[in-house]
Short mmCIF file of C-alpha atoms and ligand atoms in Angstrom, two decimals:
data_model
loop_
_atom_site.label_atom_id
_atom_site.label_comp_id
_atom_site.label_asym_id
_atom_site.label_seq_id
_atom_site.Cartn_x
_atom_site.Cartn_y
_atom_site.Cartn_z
CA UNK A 3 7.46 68.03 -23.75
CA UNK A 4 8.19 65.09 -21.41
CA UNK A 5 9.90 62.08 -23.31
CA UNK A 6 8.19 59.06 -23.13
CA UNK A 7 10.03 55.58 -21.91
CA UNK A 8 8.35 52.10 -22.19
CA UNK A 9 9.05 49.21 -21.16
CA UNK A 10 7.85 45.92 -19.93
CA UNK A 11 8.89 42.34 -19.04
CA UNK A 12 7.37 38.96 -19.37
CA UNK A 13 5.77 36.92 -17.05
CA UNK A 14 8.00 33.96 -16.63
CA UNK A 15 8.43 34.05 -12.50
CA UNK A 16 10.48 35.63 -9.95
CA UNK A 17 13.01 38.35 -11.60
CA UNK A 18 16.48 37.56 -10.83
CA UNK A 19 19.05 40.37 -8.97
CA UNK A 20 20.14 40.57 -12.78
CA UNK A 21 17.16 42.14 -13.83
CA UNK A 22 16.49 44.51 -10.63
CA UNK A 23 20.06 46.04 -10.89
CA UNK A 24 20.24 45.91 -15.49
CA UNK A 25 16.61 46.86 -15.14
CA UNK A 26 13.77 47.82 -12.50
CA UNK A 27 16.52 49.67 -10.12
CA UNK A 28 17.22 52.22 -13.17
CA UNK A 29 13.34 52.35 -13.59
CA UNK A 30 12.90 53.25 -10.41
CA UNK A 31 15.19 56.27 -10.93
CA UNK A 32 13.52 57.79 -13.50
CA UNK A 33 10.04 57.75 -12.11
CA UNK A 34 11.56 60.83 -10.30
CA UNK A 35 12.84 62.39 -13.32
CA UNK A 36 10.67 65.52 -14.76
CA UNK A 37 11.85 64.77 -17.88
CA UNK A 38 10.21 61.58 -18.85
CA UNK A 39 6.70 60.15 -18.64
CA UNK A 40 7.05 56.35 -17.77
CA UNK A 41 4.69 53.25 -18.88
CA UNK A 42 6.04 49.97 -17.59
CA UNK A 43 4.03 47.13 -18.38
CA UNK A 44 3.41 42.96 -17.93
CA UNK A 45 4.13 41.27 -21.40
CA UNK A 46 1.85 38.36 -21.04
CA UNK A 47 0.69 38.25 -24.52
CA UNK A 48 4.32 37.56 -24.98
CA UNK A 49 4.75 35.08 -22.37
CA UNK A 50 2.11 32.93 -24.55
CA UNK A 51 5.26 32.63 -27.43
CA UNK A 52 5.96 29.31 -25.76
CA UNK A 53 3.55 26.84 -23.74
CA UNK A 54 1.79 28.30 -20.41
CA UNK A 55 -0.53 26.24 -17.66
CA UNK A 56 -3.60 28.92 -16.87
CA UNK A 57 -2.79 29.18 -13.36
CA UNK A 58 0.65 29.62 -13.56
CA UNK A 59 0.12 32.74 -15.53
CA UNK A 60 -2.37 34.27 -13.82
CA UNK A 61 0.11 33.56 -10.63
CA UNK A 62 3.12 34.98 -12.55
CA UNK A 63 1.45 38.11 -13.88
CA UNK A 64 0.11 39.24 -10.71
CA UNK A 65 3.69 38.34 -9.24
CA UNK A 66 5.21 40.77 -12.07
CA UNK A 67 3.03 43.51 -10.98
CA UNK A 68 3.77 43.17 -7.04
CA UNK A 69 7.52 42.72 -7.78
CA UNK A 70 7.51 46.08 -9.53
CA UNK A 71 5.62 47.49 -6.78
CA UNK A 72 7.70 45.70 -4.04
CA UNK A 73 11.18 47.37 -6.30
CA UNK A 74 9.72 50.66 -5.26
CA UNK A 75 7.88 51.36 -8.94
CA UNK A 76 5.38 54.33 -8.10
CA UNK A 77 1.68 53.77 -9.85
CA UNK A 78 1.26 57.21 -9.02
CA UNK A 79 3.86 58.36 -11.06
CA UNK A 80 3.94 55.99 -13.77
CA UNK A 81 1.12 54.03 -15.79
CA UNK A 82 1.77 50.35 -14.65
CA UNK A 83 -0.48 48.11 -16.73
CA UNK A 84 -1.23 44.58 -17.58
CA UNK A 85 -0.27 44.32 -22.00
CA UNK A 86 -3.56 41.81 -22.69
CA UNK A 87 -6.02 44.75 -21.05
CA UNK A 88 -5.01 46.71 -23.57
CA UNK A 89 -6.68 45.05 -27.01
CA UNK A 90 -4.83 47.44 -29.02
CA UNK A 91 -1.18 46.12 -28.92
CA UNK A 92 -2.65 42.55 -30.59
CA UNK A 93 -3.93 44.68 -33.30
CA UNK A 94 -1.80 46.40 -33.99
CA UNK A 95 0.65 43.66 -33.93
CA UNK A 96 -1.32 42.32 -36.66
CA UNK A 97 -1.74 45.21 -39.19
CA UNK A 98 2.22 45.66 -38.51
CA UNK A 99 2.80 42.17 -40.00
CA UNK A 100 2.06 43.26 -43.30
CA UNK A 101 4.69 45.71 -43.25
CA UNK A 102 7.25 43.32 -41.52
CA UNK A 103 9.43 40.74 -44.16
CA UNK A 104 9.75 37.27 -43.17
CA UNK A 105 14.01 37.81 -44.00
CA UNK A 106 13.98 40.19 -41.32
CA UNK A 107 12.37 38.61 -39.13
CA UNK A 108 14.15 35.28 -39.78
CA UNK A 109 17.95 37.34 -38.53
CA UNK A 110 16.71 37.97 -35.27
CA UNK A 111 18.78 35.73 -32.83
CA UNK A 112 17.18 35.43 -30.14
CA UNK A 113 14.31 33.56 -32.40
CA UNK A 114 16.89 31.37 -33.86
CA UNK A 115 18.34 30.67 -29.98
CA UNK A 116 14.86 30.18 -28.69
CA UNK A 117 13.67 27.76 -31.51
CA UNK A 118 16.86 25.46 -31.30
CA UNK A 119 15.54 24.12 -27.86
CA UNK A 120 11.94 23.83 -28.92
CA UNK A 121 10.44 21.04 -30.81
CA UNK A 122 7.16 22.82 -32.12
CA UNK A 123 7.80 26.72 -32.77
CA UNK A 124 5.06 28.75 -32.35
CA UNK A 125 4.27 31.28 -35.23
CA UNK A 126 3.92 33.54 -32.66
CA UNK A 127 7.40 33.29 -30.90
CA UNK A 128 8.64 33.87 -34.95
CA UNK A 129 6.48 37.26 -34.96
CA UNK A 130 7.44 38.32 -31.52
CA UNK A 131 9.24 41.09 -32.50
CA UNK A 132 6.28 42.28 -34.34
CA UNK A 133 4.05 42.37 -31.27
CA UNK A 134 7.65 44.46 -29.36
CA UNK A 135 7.08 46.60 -31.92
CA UNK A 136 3.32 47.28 -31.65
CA UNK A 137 4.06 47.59 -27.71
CA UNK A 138 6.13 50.29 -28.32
CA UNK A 139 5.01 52.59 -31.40
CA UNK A 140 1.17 52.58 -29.75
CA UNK A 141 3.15 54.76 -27.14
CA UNK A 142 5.22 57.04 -29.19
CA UNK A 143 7.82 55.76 -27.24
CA UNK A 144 11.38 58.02 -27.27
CA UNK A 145 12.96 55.64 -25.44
CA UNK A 146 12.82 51.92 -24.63
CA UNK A 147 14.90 50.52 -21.78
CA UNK A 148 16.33 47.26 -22.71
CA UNK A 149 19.02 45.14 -22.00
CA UNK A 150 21.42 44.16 -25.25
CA UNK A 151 19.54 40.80 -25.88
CA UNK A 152 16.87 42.88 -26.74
CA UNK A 153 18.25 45.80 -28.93
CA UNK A 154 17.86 43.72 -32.70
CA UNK A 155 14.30 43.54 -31.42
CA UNK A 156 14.27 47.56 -30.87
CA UNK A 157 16.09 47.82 -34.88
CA UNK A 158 13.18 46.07 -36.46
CA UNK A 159 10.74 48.34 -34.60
CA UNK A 160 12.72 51.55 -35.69
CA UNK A 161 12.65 49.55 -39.25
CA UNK A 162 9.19 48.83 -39.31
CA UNK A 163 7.80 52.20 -38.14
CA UNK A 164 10.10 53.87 -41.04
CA UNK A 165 8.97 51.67 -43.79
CA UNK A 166 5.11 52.47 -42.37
CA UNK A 167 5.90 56.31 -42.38
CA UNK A 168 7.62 56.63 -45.70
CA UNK A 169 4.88 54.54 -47.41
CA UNK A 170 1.64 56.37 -46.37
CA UNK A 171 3.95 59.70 -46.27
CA UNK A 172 3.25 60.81 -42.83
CA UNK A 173 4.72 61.05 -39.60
CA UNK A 174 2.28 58.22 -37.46
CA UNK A 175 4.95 56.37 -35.77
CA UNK A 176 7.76 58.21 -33.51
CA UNK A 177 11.30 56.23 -34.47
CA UNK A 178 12.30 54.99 -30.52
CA UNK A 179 15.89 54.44 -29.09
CA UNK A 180 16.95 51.69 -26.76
CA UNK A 181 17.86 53.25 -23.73
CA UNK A 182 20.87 51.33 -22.37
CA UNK A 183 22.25 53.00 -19.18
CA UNK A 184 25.75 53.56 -18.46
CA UNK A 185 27.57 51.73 -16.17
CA UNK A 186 24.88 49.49 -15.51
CA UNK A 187 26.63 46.43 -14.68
CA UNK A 188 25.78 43.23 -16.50
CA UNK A 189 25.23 40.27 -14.00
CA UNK A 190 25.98 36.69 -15.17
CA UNK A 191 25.52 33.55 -13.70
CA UNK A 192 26.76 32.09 -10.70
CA UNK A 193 27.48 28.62 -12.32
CA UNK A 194 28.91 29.62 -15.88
CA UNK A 195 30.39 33.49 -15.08
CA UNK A 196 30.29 34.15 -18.82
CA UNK A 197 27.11 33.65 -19.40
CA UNK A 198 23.94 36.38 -18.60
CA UNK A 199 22.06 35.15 -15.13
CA UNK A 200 18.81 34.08 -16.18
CA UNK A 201 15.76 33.59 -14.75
CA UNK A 202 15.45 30.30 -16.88
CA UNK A 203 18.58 28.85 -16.00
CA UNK A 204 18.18 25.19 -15.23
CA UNK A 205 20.61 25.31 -12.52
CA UNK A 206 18.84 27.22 -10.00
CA UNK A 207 22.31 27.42 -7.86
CA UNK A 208 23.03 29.88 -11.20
CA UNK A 209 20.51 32.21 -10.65
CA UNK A 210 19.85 35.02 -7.23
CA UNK A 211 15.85 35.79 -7.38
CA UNK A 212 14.35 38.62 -5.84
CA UNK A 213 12.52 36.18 -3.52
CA UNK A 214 15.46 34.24 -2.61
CA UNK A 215 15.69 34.02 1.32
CA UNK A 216 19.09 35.16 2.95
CA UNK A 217 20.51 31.77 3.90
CA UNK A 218 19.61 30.22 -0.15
CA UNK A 219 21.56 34.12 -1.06
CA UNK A 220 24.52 33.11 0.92
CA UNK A 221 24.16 29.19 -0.07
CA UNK A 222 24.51 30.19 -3.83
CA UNK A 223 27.33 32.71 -3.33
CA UNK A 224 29.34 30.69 -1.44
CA UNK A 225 28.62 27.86 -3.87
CA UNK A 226 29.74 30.71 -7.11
CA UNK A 227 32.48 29.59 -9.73
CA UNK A 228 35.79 31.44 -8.79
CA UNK A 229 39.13 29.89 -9.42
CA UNK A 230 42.10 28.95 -7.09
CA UNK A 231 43.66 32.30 -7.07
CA UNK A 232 42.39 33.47 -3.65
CA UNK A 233 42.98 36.92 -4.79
CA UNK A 234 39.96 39.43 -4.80
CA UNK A 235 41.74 41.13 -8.30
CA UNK A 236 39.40 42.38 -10.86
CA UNK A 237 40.21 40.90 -14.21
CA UNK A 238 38.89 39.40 -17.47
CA UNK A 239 40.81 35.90 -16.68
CA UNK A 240 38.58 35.70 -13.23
CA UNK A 241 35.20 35.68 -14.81
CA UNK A 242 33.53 34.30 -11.48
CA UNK A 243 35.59 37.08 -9.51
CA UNK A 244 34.73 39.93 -11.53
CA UNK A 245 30.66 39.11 -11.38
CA UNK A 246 31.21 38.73 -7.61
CA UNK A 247 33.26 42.40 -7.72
CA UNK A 248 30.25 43.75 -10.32
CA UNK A 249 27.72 42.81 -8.07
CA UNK A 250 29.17 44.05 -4.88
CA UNK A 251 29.87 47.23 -6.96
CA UNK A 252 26.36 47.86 -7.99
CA UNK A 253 24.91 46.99 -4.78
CA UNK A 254 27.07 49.17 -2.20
CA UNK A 255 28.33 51.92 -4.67
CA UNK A 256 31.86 51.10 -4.19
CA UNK A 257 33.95 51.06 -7.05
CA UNK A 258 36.08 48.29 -7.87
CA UNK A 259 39.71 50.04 -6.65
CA UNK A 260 37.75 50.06 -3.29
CA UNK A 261 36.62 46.66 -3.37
CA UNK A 262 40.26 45.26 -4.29
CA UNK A 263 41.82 47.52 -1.23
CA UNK A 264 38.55 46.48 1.04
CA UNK A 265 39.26 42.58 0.40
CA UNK A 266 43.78 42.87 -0.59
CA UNK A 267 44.14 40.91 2.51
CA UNK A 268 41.22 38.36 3.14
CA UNK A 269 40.60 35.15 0.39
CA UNK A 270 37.62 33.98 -1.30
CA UNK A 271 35.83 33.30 1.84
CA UNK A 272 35.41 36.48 3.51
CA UNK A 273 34.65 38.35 0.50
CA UNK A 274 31.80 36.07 -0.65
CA UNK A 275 30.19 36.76 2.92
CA UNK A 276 30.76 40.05 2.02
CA UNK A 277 28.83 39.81 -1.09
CA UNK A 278 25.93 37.83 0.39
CA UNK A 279 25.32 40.05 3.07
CA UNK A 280 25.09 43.08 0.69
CA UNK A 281 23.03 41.37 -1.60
CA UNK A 282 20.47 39.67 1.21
CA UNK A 283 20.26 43.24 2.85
CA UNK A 284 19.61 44.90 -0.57
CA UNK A 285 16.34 42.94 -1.23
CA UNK A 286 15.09 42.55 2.13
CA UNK A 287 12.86 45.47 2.24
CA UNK A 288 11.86 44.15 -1.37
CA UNK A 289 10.74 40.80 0.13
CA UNK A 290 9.24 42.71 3.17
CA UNK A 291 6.86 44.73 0.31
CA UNK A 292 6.08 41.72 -1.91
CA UNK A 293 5.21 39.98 1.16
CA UNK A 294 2.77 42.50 2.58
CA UNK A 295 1.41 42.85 -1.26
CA UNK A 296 0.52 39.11 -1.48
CA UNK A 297 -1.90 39.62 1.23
CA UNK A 298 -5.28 38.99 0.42
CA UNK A 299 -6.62 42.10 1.59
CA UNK A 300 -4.69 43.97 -0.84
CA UNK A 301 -6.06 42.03 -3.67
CA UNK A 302 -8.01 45.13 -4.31
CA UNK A 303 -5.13 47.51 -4.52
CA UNK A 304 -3.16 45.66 -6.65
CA UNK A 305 -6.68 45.30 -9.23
CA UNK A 306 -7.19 48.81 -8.97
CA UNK A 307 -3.73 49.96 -9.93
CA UNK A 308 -3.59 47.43 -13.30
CA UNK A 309 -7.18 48.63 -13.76
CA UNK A 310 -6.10 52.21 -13.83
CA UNK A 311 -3.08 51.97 -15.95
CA UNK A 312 -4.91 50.05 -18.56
CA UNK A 313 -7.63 52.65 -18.59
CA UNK A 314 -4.80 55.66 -19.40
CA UNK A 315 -2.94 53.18 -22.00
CA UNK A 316 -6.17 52.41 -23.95
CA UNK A 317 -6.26 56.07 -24.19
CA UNK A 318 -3.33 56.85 -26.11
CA UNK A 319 -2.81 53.18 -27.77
CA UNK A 320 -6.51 53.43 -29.11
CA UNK A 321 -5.92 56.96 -30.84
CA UNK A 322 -2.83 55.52 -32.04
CA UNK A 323 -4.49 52.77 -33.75
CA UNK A 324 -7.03 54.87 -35.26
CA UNK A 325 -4.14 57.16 -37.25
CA UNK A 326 -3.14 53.94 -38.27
CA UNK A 327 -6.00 52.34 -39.51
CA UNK A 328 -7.35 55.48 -41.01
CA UNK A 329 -3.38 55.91 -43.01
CA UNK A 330 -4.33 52.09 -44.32
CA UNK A 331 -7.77 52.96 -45.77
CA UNK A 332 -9.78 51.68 -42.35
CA UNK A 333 -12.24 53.20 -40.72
CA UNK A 334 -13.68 55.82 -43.60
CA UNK A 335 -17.03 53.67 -43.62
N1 LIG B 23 10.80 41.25 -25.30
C1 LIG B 23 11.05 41.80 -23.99
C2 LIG B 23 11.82 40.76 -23.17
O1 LIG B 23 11.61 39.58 -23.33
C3 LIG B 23 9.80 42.18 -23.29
C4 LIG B 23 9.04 43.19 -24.07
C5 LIG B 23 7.92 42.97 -24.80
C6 LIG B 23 9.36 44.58 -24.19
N2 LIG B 23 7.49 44.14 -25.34
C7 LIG B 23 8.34 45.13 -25.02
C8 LIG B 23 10.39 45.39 -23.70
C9 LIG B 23 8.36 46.48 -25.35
C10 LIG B 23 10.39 46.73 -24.04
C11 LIG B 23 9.37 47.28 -24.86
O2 LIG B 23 12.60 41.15 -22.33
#
């Protein structure tokens, strides 16, 4: 039996070289893996948690989908989907809140981070982790790929799906893991290295996106936060440094011993060309992909594709939901 990995990302604009190397570049190894079976999916009903103009949705969920295809995600080998094609997650999401405690759901941090710098919280970004749970217990999921912001969010689902099991006495919901890869290296910003690089920092000069040509690339890591050392030394008191030797790690493979020898006798200068040119040749056949995606005349493809992996996720979600609804006392007439 294959194990089964989920995971998905919201809508919110062009992924940042964070996310490819935490995320989709791991994601695109395991596509290849005989061991798992792989559903990676657009969280737009998610993206909803806080305000959204109609057309910059639509434009950001079809962007989502092309920049998984453009990081070299397979449709062929896993089920790509779109989450609001599926009507079963919101469902589910809502039977699930009456087996979810508003104390729990009141400790989750990134809810009490995200509300701070909102004036009118949504009920909806509260229950969030309610919907993260449906996503993933429609799916059996065994594992869940996540970065750490995300792991309370993977607890309450583990939580939730225990409480459900032990009440109605039956095995419905698996119990998923997060699935945190080693040595994945955690990027942070440009502007503030202790800090995660975000794809909603305000300070764009913060953040590398996917899309970002090779002269902004070299602009913003020439522009990065070091300090006056001039020494390419990897070390906890050179936070700026040591995201500059983490990303040049996980882009060329070289450890950092390798990059300290490589760069003992050049300054800041040299290495942050270095760096830029790594980074701007890593995602130019990414850019080359997304560009030849956005082309009308594979409009089609890209429809096809979604259309597809919602039709095998209904599948499975829907016979999910039944189990559930029929544990609950649904569905006998
Ligand atoms: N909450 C995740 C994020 O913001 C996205 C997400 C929604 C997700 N549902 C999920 C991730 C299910 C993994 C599994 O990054």
């Amino acid at each position: 039996m294959k194990k089964q990995i989920l995971s998905g990302i919201q809508p919110s604009g062009i992924l940042t070289l964070g996310n490819y190397l935490g995320a989709l570049r791991n994601w695109v190894k395991i596509q290849d893996d005989e061991n798992y079976d792989c559903k990676f999916f657009v969280a737009d009903l998610h993206a909803i948690t806080v305000s959204q103009d109609p057309e910059t949705l639509r434009n950001n969920i079809k962007s989502i989908i092309m920049q998984y295809l453009a990081c070299g995600l397979d449709a062929e080998k896993n089920t790509i989907f779109i989450q609001s094609h599926v009507h079963e997650h919101a469902e589910l999401g809502w039977l699930l809140n009456n087996y979810t405690y508003m104390g729990e759901l009141s400790r989750m941090t990134q809810f009490k981070d995200k509300s701070k710098k909102q004036e009118n919280v949504k009920v909806g970004l509260f229950d969030y982790p309610v919907l993260m749970a449906a996503d993933i217990l429609l799916y059996s999921a065994d594992f869940v790929p996540v970065g750490q912001d995300q792991k309370q969010h993977i607890e309450i689902t583990r939580d939730i799906a225990q409480r459900f099991n032990s009440l109605y006495k039956k095995e419905i919901f698996k119990i998923p893991e997060p699935f945190i890869t080693a040595n994945t290296a955690k990027i942070m910003s440009l502007q503030e290295p202790t800090k995660k690089m975000s794809k909603s920092d305000e300070n764009k000069e913060a953040t590398i996106f996917l899309l970002d040509s090779r002269e902004v690339i070299t602009k913003k890591i020439k522009k990065a936060v070091t300090d006056s050392e001039n020494v390419v030394r990897y070390s906890d008191d050179k936070p700026g440094i040591k995201n500059l030797i983490n990303i040049y790690s996980a882009v060329t493979d070289k450890t950092v011993a390798e990059i300290e020898e490589e760069f003992k006798d050049s300054g800041y200068g040299k290495f942050k060309q270095a760096v830029a040119d790594a980074v701007a040749d890593l995602l130019e056949p990414i850019q080359a992909k997304y560009a030849e995606l956005a082309l009308p005349e594979n409009d089609e493809y890209i429809k096809e594709i979604c259309k597809k992996g919602a039709a095998v996720a209904h599948e499975i979600a829907s016979k999910k939901l039944k189990e559930v609804q029929e544990a609950i006392g649904y569905r006998t007439i």
